[in-house]
Short mmCIF file of N, CA, C and O in Angstrom, two decimals:
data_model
loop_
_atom_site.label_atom_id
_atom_site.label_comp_id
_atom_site.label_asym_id
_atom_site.label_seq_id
_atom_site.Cartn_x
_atom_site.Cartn_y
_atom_site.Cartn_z
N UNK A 1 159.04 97.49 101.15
CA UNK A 1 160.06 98.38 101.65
C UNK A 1 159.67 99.84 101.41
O UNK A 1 159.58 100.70 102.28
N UNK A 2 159.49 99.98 100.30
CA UNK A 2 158.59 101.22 99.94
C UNK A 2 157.36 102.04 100.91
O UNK A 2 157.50 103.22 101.20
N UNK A 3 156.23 101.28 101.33
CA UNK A 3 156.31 101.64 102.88
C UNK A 3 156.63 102.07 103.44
O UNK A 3 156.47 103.25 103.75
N UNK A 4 157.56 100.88 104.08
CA UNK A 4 158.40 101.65 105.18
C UNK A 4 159.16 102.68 105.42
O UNK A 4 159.11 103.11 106.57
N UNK A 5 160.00 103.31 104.55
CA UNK A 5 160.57 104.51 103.83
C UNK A 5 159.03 105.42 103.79
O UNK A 5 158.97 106.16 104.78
N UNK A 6 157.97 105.53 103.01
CA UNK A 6 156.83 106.08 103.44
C UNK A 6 156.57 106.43 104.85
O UNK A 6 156.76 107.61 105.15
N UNK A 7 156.21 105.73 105.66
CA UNK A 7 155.50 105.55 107.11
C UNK A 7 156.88 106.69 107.48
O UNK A 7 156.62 107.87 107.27
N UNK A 8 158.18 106.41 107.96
CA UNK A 8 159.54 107.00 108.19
C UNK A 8 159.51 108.01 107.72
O UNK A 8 159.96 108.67 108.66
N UNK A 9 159.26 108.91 106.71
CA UNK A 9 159.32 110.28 106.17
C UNK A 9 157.56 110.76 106.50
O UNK A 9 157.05 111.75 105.97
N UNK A 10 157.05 110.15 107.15
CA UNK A 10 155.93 110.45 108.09
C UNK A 10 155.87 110.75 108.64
O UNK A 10 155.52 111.91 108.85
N UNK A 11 156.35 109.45 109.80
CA UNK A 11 156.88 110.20 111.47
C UNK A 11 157.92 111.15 111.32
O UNK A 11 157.92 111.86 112.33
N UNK A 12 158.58 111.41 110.74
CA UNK A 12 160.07 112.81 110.68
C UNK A 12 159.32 113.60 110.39
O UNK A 12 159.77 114.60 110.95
N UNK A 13 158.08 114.01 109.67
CA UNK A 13 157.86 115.05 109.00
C UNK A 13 156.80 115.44 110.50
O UNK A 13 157.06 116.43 111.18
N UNK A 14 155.79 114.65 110.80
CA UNK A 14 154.98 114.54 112.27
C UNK A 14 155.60 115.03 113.30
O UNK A 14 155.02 115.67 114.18
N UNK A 15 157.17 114.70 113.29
CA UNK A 15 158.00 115.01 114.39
C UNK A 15 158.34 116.30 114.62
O UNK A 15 158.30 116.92 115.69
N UNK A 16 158.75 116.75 113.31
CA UNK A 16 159.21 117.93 113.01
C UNK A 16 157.99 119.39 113.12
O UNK A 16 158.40 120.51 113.41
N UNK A 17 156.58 119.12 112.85
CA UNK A 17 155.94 120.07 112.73
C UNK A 17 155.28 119.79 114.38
O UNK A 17 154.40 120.55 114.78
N UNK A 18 155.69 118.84 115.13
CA UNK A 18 155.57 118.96 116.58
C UNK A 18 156.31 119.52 117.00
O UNK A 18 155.94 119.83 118.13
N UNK A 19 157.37 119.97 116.77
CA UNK A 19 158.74 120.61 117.56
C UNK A 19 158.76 121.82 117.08
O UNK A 19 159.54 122.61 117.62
N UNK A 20 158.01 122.25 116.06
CA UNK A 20 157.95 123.47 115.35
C UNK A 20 157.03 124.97 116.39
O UNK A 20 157.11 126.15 116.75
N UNK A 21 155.98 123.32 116.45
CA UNK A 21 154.76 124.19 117.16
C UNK A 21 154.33 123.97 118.78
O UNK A 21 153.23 123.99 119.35
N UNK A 22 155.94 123.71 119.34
CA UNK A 22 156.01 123.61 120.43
C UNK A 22 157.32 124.43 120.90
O UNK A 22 157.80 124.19 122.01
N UNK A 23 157.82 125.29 120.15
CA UNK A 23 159.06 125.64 120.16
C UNK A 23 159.18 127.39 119.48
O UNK A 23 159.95 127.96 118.71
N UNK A 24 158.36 127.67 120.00
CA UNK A 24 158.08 129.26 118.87
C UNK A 24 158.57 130.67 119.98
O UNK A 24 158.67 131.88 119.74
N UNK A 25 158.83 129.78 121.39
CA UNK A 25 159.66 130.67 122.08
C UNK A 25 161.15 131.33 121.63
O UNK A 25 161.93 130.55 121.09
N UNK A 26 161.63 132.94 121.85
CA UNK A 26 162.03 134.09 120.84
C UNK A 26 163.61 133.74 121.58
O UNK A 26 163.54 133.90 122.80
N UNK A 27 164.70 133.41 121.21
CA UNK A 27 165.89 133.32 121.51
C UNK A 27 166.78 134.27 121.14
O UNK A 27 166.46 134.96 120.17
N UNK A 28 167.99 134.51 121.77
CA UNK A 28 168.57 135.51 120.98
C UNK A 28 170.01 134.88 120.56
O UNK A 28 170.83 134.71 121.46
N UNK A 29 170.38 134.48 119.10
CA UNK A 29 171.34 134.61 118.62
C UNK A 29 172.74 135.45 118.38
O UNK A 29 172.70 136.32 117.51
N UNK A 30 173.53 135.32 118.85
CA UNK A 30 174.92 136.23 118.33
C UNK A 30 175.62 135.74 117.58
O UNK A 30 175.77 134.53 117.76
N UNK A 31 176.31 136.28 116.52
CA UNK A 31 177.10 135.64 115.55
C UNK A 31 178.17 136.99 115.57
O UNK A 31 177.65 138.07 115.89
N UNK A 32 179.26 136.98 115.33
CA UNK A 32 180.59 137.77 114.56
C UNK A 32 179.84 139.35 115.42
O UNK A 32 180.42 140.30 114.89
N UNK A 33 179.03 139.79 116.27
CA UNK A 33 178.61 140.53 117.00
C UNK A 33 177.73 141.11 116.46
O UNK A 33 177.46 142.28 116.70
N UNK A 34 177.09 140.35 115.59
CA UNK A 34 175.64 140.60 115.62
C UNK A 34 174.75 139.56 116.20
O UNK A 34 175.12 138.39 116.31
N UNK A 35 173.33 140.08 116.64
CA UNK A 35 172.51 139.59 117.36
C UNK A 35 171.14 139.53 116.87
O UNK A 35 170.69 140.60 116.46
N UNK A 36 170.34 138.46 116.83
CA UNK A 36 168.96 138.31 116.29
C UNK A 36 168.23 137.78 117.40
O UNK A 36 168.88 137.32 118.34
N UNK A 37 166.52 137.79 117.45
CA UNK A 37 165.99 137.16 118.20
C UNK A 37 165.07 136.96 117.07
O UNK A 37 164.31 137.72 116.46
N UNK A 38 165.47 135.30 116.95
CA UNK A 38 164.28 134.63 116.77
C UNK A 38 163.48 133.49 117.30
O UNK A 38 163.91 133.12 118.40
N UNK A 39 162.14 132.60 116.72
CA UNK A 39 162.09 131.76 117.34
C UNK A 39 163.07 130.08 117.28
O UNK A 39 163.58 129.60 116.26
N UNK A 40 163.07 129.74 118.06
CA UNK A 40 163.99 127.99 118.16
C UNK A 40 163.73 127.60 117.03
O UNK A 40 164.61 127.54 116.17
N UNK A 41 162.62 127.29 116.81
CA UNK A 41 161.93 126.22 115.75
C UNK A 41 162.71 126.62 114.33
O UNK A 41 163.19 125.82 113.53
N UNK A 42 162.71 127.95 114.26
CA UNK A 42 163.50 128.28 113.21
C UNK A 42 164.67 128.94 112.47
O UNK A 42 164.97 129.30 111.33
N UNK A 43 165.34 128.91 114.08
CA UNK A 43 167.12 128.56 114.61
C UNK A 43 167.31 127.62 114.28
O UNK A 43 168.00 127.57 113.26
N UNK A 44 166.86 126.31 114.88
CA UNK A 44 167.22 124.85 114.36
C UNK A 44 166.74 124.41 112.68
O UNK A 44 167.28 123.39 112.25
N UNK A 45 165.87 125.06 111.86
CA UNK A 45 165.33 124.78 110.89
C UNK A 45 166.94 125.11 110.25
O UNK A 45 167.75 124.27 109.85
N UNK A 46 167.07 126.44 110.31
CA UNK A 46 168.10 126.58 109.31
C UNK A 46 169.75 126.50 109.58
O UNK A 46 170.71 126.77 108.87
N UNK A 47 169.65 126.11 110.67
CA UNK A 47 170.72 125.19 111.03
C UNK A 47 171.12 123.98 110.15
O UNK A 47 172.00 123.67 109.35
N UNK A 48 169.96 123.45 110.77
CA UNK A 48 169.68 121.76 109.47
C UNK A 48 170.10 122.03 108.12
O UNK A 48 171.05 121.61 107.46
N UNK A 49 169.06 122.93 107.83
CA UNK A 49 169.48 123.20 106.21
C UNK A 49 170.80 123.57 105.61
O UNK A 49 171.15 123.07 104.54
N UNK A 50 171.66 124.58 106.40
CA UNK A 50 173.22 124.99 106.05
C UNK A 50 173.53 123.57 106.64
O UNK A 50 174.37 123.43 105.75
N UNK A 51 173.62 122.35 107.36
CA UNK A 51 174.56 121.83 107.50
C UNK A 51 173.94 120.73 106.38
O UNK A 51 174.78 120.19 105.66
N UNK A 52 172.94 120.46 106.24
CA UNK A 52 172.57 119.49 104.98
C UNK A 52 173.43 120.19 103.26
O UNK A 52 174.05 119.70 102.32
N UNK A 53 173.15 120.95 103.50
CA UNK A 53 173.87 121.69 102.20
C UNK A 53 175.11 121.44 102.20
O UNK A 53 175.71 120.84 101.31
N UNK A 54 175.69 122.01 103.51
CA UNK A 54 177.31 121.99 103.44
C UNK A 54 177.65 120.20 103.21
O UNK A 54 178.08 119.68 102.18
N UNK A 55 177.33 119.53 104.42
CA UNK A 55 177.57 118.25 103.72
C UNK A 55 176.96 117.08 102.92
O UNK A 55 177.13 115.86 103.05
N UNK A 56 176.30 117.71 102.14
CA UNK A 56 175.89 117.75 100.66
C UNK A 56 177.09 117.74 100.09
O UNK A 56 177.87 116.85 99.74
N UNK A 57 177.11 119.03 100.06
CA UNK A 57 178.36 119.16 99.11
C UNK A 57 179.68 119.25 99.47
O UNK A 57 180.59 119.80 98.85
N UNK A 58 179.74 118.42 100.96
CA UNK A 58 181.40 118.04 100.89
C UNK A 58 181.13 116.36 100.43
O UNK A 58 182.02 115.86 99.74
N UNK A 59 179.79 115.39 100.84
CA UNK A 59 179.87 114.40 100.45
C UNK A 59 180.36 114.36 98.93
O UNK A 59 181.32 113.64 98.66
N UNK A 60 179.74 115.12 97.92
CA UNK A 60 179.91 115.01 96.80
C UNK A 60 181.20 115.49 95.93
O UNK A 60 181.57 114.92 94.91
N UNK A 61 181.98 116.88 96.64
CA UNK A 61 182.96 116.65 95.95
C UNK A 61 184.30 115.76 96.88
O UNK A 61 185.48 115.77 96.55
N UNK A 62 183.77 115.10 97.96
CA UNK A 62 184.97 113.86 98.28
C UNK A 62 184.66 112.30 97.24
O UNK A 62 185.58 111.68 96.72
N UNK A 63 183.48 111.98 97.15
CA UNK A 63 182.89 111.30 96.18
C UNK A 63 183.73 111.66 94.70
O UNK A 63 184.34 110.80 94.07
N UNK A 64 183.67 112.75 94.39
CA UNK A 64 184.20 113.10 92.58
C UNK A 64 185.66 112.99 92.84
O UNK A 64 186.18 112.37 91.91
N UNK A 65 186.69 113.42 93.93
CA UNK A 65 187.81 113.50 94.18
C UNK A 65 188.11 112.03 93.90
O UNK A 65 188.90 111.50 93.12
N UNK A 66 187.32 111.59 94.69
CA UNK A 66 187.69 109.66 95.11
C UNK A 66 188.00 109.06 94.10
O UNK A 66 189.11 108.54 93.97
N UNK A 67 186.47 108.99 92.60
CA UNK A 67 186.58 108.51 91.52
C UNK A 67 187.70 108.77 90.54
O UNK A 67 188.28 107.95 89.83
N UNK A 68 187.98 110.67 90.70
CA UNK A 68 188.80 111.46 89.46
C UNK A 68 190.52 110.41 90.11
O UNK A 68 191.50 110.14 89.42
N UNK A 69 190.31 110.10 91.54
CA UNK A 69 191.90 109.48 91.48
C UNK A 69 191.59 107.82 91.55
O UNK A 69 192.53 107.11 91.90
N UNK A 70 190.45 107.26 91.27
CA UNK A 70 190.82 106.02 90.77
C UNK A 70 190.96 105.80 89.37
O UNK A 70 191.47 104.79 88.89
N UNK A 71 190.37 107.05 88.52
CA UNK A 71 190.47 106.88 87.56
C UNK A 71 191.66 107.46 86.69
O UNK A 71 191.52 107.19 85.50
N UNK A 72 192.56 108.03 86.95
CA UNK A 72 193.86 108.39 86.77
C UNK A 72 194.99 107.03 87.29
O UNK A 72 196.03 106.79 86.68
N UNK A 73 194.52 106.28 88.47
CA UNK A 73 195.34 105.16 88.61
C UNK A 73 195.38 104.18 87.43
O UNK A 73 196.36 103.72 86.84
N UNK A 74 194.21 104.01 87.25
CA UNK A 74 193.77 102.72 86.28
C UNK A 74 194.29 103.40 85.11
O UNK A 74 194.92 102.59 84.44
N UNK A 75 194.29 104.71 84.52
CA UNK A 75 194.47 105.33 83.03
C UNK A 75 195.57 105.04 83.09
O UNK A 75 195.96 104.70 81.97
N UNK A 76 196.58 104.97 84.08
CA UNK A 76 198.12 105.27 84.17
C UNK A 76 198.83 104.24 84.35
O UNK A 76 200.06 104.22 84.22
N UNK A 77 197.87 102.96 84.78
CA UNK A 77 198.55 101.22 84.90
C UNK A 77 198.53 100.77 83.47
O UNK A 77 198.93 99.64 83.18
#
């Protein structure tokens, strides 16, 4: 299984530095009325990353919420 998880963070990583270096055309971003031009490849990079972060860390504090109220049920039966 170990492998396979190997080979899989292979092809994603293969995938990813194909789309990188096929994608370096200059876009222009607007946000709150500001404006950037950068390239795609790394529009979408840090896209990924703020939304991995963000739900990161909503997985984890719905996870601690979940436990902190099963464990107040059970303290309190």
């Amino acid at each position: 299984m170990r492998w396979i998880y190997l080979a899989l963070i292979i092809l994603f990583a293969a995938a990813t530095i194909i789309f990188a270096l096929q994608n370096f055309e200059l876009v222009t971003m607007s946000f709150l009325g500001l404006t950037a031009r950068v390239p795609l490849a790394l529009l979408i990079a840090v896209a990924y990353v703020l939304g991995a972060v963000t739900g990161g860390s909503l997985l984890a504090l719905l996870r601690r919420s979940y436990e902190g109220s099963r464990r107040s049920v059970v303290s309190s039966s």
